[in-house]
C-alpha cells in the first residue's frame, strides 16, 4: 500500500466522545479531513448546529450529533443501544471525554471521586467493551483513549483524576492483550500541558504556569491541533502493528 493511502479513512465511521471543543474537536476534525464520517458525543453539544458540526460538514463529511451524559449509566446504555441501531458499523472509537475536579486529597469528596471515575474510566470501558465486541466480530477496529501525563505521574490536588488516568494506561494494555490478534488496535494518547479548559486554572496561576513552562523542552503550552497527527496515525492503517501503547504528546515533558 502506498504510504499516503495508509492514512486514508474514506468509508470509515468514527465515534468521538468529548468532541465539542479542545482536543476532542481537533481529533474529530483530523479524522474527517482524512475521509471519515463522525459520530460526535458531548454533554455540551447545543441543540442548534454546533461549531464542530459546521466544521465536519464543511469538509464534505457526515456528522451525527448525540448529547450524552457519560456520568450516568442510564444515559450511557441508552445511547449505546441507539447508536448501534443508527450505525451498525463503527470502525473507530475515540474515548476522549473527561473531567477534572481539583481538591486536596484530605478534602476530596466521594462525590468528586465518583464523578471523575464515572466519566473518565467507567464510561470509556463500557463503550470499549460494547463497541469493541462488534469490532472483534468483524476483525477490524481502532480504539484510542485519551490518557494523561498523570497516567505516569501523581499530580497535585487531583487524586481522582490521577487514579482514572493511571487506570486508563492499564486498561489499554489489557484490551490490547486480548484484541490485538483479532484485528483491533487499542492505544492511547497522553497529552501534556495543553491550552484547553482543563488547564485554565494552571495557566492563570503565574507561579504554576512558569514552573510548567520552564520544564517543557518545547517551551510552550500545547495546542489542540497538536493532536491531529497522532490521532490520525492511531486511527489509520499506519498503526496496524501498534498495540497497547500510550503515545505522549507533551513537548518533551516526559523526556525531561
Short mmCIF file of C-alpha atoms in Angstrom, two decimals:
data_model
loop_
_atom_site.label_atom_id
_atom_site.label_comp_id
_atom_site.label_asym_id
_atom_site.label_seq_id
_atom_site.Cartn_x
_atom_site.Cartn_y
_atom_site.Cartn_z
CA UNK A 1 0.00 0.00 0.00
CA UNK A 2 1.23 3.48 -0.88
CA UNK A 3 2.28 5.29 2.31
CA UNK A 4 -0.17 8.15 1.74
CA UNK A 5 -3.04 5.65 1.47
CA UNK A 6 -2.19 4.31 4.91
CA UNK A 7 -3.81 7.42 6.39
CA UNK A 8 -6.93 7.36 4.20
CA UNK A 9 -10.11 6.89 6.27
CA UNK A 10 -12.59 7.14 3.41
CA UNK A 11 -15.60 4.95 4.13
CA UNK A 12 -14.86 4.72 7.86
CA UNK A 13 -17.10 5.90 10.70
CA UNK A 14 -15.52 7.26 13.87
CA UNK A 15 -17.21 7.86 17.20
CA UNK A 16 -15.51 10.64 19.17
CA UNK A 17 -16.52 11.48 22.73
CA UNK A 18 -15.90 14.97 24.08
CA UNK A 19 -15.90 16.31 20.51
CA UNK A 20 -17.36 19.75 21.14
CA UNK A 21 -14.13 21.60 21.91
CA UNK A 22 -10.43 21.31 22.62
CA UNK A 23 -8.52 18.12 21.89
CA UNK A 24 -11.63 16.11 21.01
CA UNK A 25 -12.74 18.67 18.42
CA UNK A 26 -9.30 18.70 16.83
CA UNK A 27 -9.17 14.89 16.67
CA UNK A 28 -12.63 14.66 15.14
CA UNK A 29 -11.64 17.23 12.52
CA UNK A 30 -8.46 15.31 11.71
CA UNK A 31 -10.35 12.07 11.12
CA UNK A 32 -12.91 13.87 8.95
CA UNK A 33 -10.14 15.53 6.95
CA UNK A 34 -8.85 12.01 6.22
CA UNK A 35 -12.28 10.91 4.99
CA UNK A 36 -14.17 9.55 8.00
CA UNK A 37 -17.74 10.37 8.94
CA UNK A 38 -18.06 11.42 12.58
CA UNK A 39 -20.44 10.41 15.35
CA UNK A 40 -19.94 13.22 17.83
CA UNK A 41 -20.67 12.79 21.54
CA UNK A 42 -20.69 15.56 24.11
CA UNK A 43 -22.76 16.57 27.11
CA UNK A 44 -22.44 20.17 25.94
CA UNK A 45 -23.49 19.86 22.28
CA UNK A 46 -26.02 22.63 21.62
CA UNK A 47 -29.49 21.94 20.27
CA UNK A 48 -28.67 24.12 17.25
CA UNK A 49 -25.90 23.36 14.75
CA UNK A 50 -22.59 23.35 16.61
CA UNK A 51 -19.21 24.65 15.50
CA UNK A 52 -17.88 21.10 15.29
CA UNK A 53 -20.81 20.06 13.11
CA UNK A 54 -20.21 23.01 10.78
CA UNK A 55 -16.52 22.13 10.64
CA UNK A 56 -17.11 18.46 9.78
CA UNK A 57 -19.84 19.06 7.20
CA UNK A 58 -17.76 21.78 5.51
CA UNK A 59 -15.27 19.01 4.72
CA UNK A 60 -17.97 17.07 2.90
CA UNK A 61 -18.28 14.51 5.67
CA UNK A 62 -21.34 13.49 7.69
CA UNK A 63 -21.70 14.48 11.34
CA UNK A 64 -24.11 12.70 13.67
CA UNK A 65 -24.51 14.56 16.99
CA UNK A 66 -25.55 12.94 20.26
CA UNK A 67 -25.87 14.72 23.58
CA UNK A 68 -24.95 12.16 26.24
CA UNK A 69 -24.24 12.37 29.97
CA UNK A 70 -21.34 9.93 30.26
CA UNK A 71 -21.52 10.15 34.05
CA UNK A 72 -24.92 8.43 34.01
CA UNK A 73 -25.07 4.68 33.38
CA UNK A 74 -28.71 5.00 32.31
CA UNK A 75 -27.86 7.69 29.77
CA UNK A 76 -24.80 5.80 28.54
CA UNK A 77 -26.56 2.48 27.95
CA UNK A 78 -29.50 4.22 26.26
CA UNK A 79 -27.03 5.90 23.93
CA UNK A 80 -25.20 2.66 23.15
CA UNK A 81 -28.47 0.97 22.22
CA UNK A 82 -29.47 3.88 19.99
CA UNK A 83 -26.12 4.37 18.27
CA UNK A 84 -25.85 0.66 17.44
CA UNK A 85 -29.27 0.86 15.79
CA UNK A 86 -28.37 4.05 13.93
CA UNK A 87 -24.83 2.99 12.94
CA UNK A 88 -24.36 -0.80 12.77
CA UNK A 89 -20.67 -0.41 11.84
CA UNK A 90 -18.39 1.86 13.88
CA UNK A 91 -14.78 1.45 12.79
CA UNK A 92 -13.03 3.85 15.14
CA UNK A 93 -13.74 4.73 18.77
CA UNK A 94 -12.03 7.72 20.36
CA UNK A 95 -12.58 7.78 24.13
CA UNK A 96 -11.63 11.40 24.70
CA UNK A 97 -14.25 12.88 27.05
CA UNK A 98 -13.03 13.56 30.56
CA UNK A 99 -13.39 15.83 33.57
CA UNK A 100 -11.01 17.03 36.26
CA UNK A 101 -12.06 18.20 39.73
CA UNK A 102 -9.37 19.82 41.85
CA UNK A 103 -9.42 19.42 45.63
CA UNK A 104 -6.69 18.43 48.10
CA UNK A 105 -6.88 14.76 48.98
CA UNK A 106 -7.89 15.38 52.61
CA UNK A 107 -10.97 17.22 51.34
CA UNK A 108 -11.54 15.25 48.14
CA UNK A 109 -15.17 14.17 48.50
CA UNK A 110 -16.79 10.90 47.49
CA UNK A 111 -18.91 12.91 45.07
CA UNK A 112 -15.81 14.31 43.32
CA UNK A 113 -14.22 10.86 43.20
CA UNK A 114 -17.34 9.20 41.77
CA UNK A 115 -17.96 11.93 39.18
CA UNK A 116 -14.43 11.73 37.82
CA UNK A 117 -14.20 7.93 37.78
CA UNK A 118 -17.63 7.57 36.16
CA UNK A 119 -16.73 9.81 33.23
CA UNK A 120 -13.00 9.14 32.88
CA UNK A 121 -12.86 5.38 33.46
CA UNK A 122 -16.24 3.65 33.65
CA UNK A 123 -17.73 5.19 30.51
CA UNK A 124 -14.66 4.56 28.30
CA UNK A 125 -14.52 0.95 29.47
CA UNK A 126 -18.20 0.35 28.81
CA UNK A 127 -18.03 1.98 25.38
CA UNK A 128 -14.92 -0.01 24.50
CA UNK A 129 -16.48 -3.27 25.63
CA UNK A 130 -19.80 -2.73 23.87
CA UNK A 131 -18.41 -1.36 20.60
CA UNK A 132 -15.19 -3.38 20.80
CA UNK A 133 -17.01 -6.70 20.79
CA UNK A 134 -18.52 -5.72 17.42
CA UNK A 135 -15.06 -4.79 16.11
CA UNK A 136 -13.70 -8.15 17.24
CA UNK A 137 -16.55 -9.94 15.47
CA UNK A 138 -15.74 -8.05 12.24
CA UNK A 139 -11.98 -8.50 12.63
CA UNK A 140 -11.20 -4.79 12.40
CA UNK A 141 -11.28 -1.72 14.62
CA UNK A 142 -9.32 1.10 16.19
CA UNK A 143 -9.81 2.25 19.79
CA UNK A 144 -8.00 5.33 21.07
CA UNK A 145 -8.10 6.54 24.67
CA UNK A 146 -7.07 9.97 25.87
CA UNK A 147 -4.70 9.31 28.75
CA UNK A 148 -2.60 11.98 30.53
CA UNK A 149 0.81 12.76 31.94
CA UNK A 150 -0.88 11.64 35.16
CA UNK A 151 -1.03 8.16 33.68
CA UNK A 152 2.66 8.21 34.66
CA UNK A 153 2.85 10.83 37.42
CA UNK A 154 0.91 11.70 40.55
CA UNK A 155 -0.17 15.29 40.09
CA UNK A 156 -1.27 17.68 42.85
CA UNK A 157 -4.80 18.04 44.26
CA UNK A 158 -6.32 15.72 41.63
CA UNK A 159 -6.34 12.22 43.19
CA UNK A 160 -9.48 11.10 41.36
CA UNK A 161 -8.19 12.29 38.00
CA UNK A 162 -4.80 10.65 38.57
CA UNK A 163 -6.43 7.37 39.58
CA UNK A 164 -8.65 7.41 36.49
CA UNK A 165 -5.85 8.18 34.06
CA UNK A 166 -3.45 5.68 35.65
CA UNK A 167 -6.16 3.06 35.22
CA UNK A 168 -6.60 4.02 31.57
CA UNK A 169 -2.94 3.16 30.98
CA UNK A 170 -3.51 -0.33 32.35
CA UNK A 171 -6.82 -0.79 30.56
CA UNK A 172 -5.21 0.00 27.20
CA UNK A 173 -2.70 -2.79 27.76
CA UNK A 174 -5.37 -5.22 28.97
CA UNK A 175 -7.62 -4.69 25.95
CA UNK A 176 -4.67 -4.81 23.55
CA UNK A 177 -3.54 -8.13 25.01
CA UNK A 178 -6.95 -9.64 24.25
CA UNK A 179 -7.77 -7.98 20.95
CA UNK A 180 -4.51 -7.31 19.07
CA UNK A 181 -4.63 -10.75 17.47
CA UNK A 182 -8.25 -10.18 16.44
CA UNK A 183 -7.66 -7.13 14.27
CA UNK A 184 -8.46 -4.47 16.85
CA UNK A 185 -5.78 -1.95 17.79
CA UNK A 186 -6.11 -0.37 21.23
CA UNK A 187 -3.81 2.53 22.11
CA UNK A 188 -3.80 5.85 23.95
CA UNK A 189 -2.57 9.40 23.56
CA UNK A 190 -1.25 11.14 26.68
CA UNK A 191 -1.49 14.93 26.37
CA UNK A 192 0.99 17.10 28.17
CA UNK A 193 0.06 20.58 29.33
CA UNK A 194 -2.36 21.81 26.69
CA UNK A 195 -4.16 25.12 26.27
CA UNK A 196 -7.70 23.86 27.00
CA UNK A 197 -10.45 24.39 29.57
CA UNK A 198 -8.94 21.69 31.81
CA UNK A 199 -5.74 23.68 32.34
CA UNK A 200 -7.24 27.15 32.70
CA UNK A 201 -6.60 27.25 36.46
CA UNK A 202 -2.94 26.34 35.95
CA UNK A 203 -2.43 28.84 33.14
CA UNK A 204 -3.97 31.58 35.26
CA UNK A 205 -1.60 30.84 38.17
CA UNK A 206 1.62 32.73 37.31
CA UNK A 207 3.77 30.60 39.64
CA UNK A 208 2.47 27.21 38.43
CA UNK A 209 2.38 28.34 34.80
CA UNK A 210 6.02 29.45 34.89
CA UNK A 211 7.18 26.26 36.61
CA UNK A 212 5.39 24.17 33.99
CA UNK A 213 6.74 26.12 31.02
CA UNK A 214 10.26 26.02 32.44
CA UNK A 215 10.14 22.21 32.35
CA UNK A 216 8.71 21.78 28.83
CA UNK A 217 11.63 21.48 26.36
CA UNK A 218 9.42 22.79 23.54
CA UNK A 219 8.94 25.95 25.59
CA UNK A 220 5.18 26.34 25.09
CA UNK A 221 1.78 25.02 26.09
CA UNK A 222 0.43 22.50 23.62
CA UNK A 223 -2.48 23.25 21.30
CA UNK A 224 -5.44 21.03 20.40
CA UNK A 225 -4.17 20.99 16.81
CA UNK A 226 -1.05 19.15 18.02
CA UNK A 227 -3.25 16.05 18.35
CA UNK A 228 -4.44 15.83 14.77
CA UNK A 229 -1.44 13.84 13.54
CA UNK A 230 -1.23 11.40 16.47
CA UNK A 231 -4.98 10.72 16.34
CA UNK A 232 -4.93 10.10 12.60
CA UNK A 233 -1.93 7.77 12.95
CA UNK A 234 -3.61 5.63 15.61
CA UNK A 235 -6.96 5.61 13.76
CA UNK A 236 -5.47 4.56 10.43
CA UNK A 237 -3.79 1.53 8.87
CA UNK A 238 -0.45 3.24 9.50
CA UNK A 239 -0.68 1.90 13.08
CA UNK A 240 -1.72 -1.68 12.30
CA UNK A 241 1.21 -3.12 14.26
CA UNK A 242 0.90 -0.71 17.19
CA UNK A 243 -0.87 -2.21 20.20
CA UNK A 244 -1.13 -1.32 23.89
CA UNK A 245 0.95 1.85 23.54
CA UNK A 246 0.45 5.22 25.23
CA UNK A 247 1.89 7.92 22.98
CA UNK A 248 2.94 11.06 24.84
CA UNK A 249 2.26 14.37 23.10
CA UNK A 250 3.86 16.66 25.63
CA UNK A 251 6.53 18.88 24.09
CA UNK A 252 9.19 16.66 25.64
CA UNK A 253 7.92 16.78 29.26
CA UNK A 254 8.37 13.07 29.94
CA UNK A 255 11.77 13.04 28.27
CA UNK A 256 12.87 15.74 30.69
#
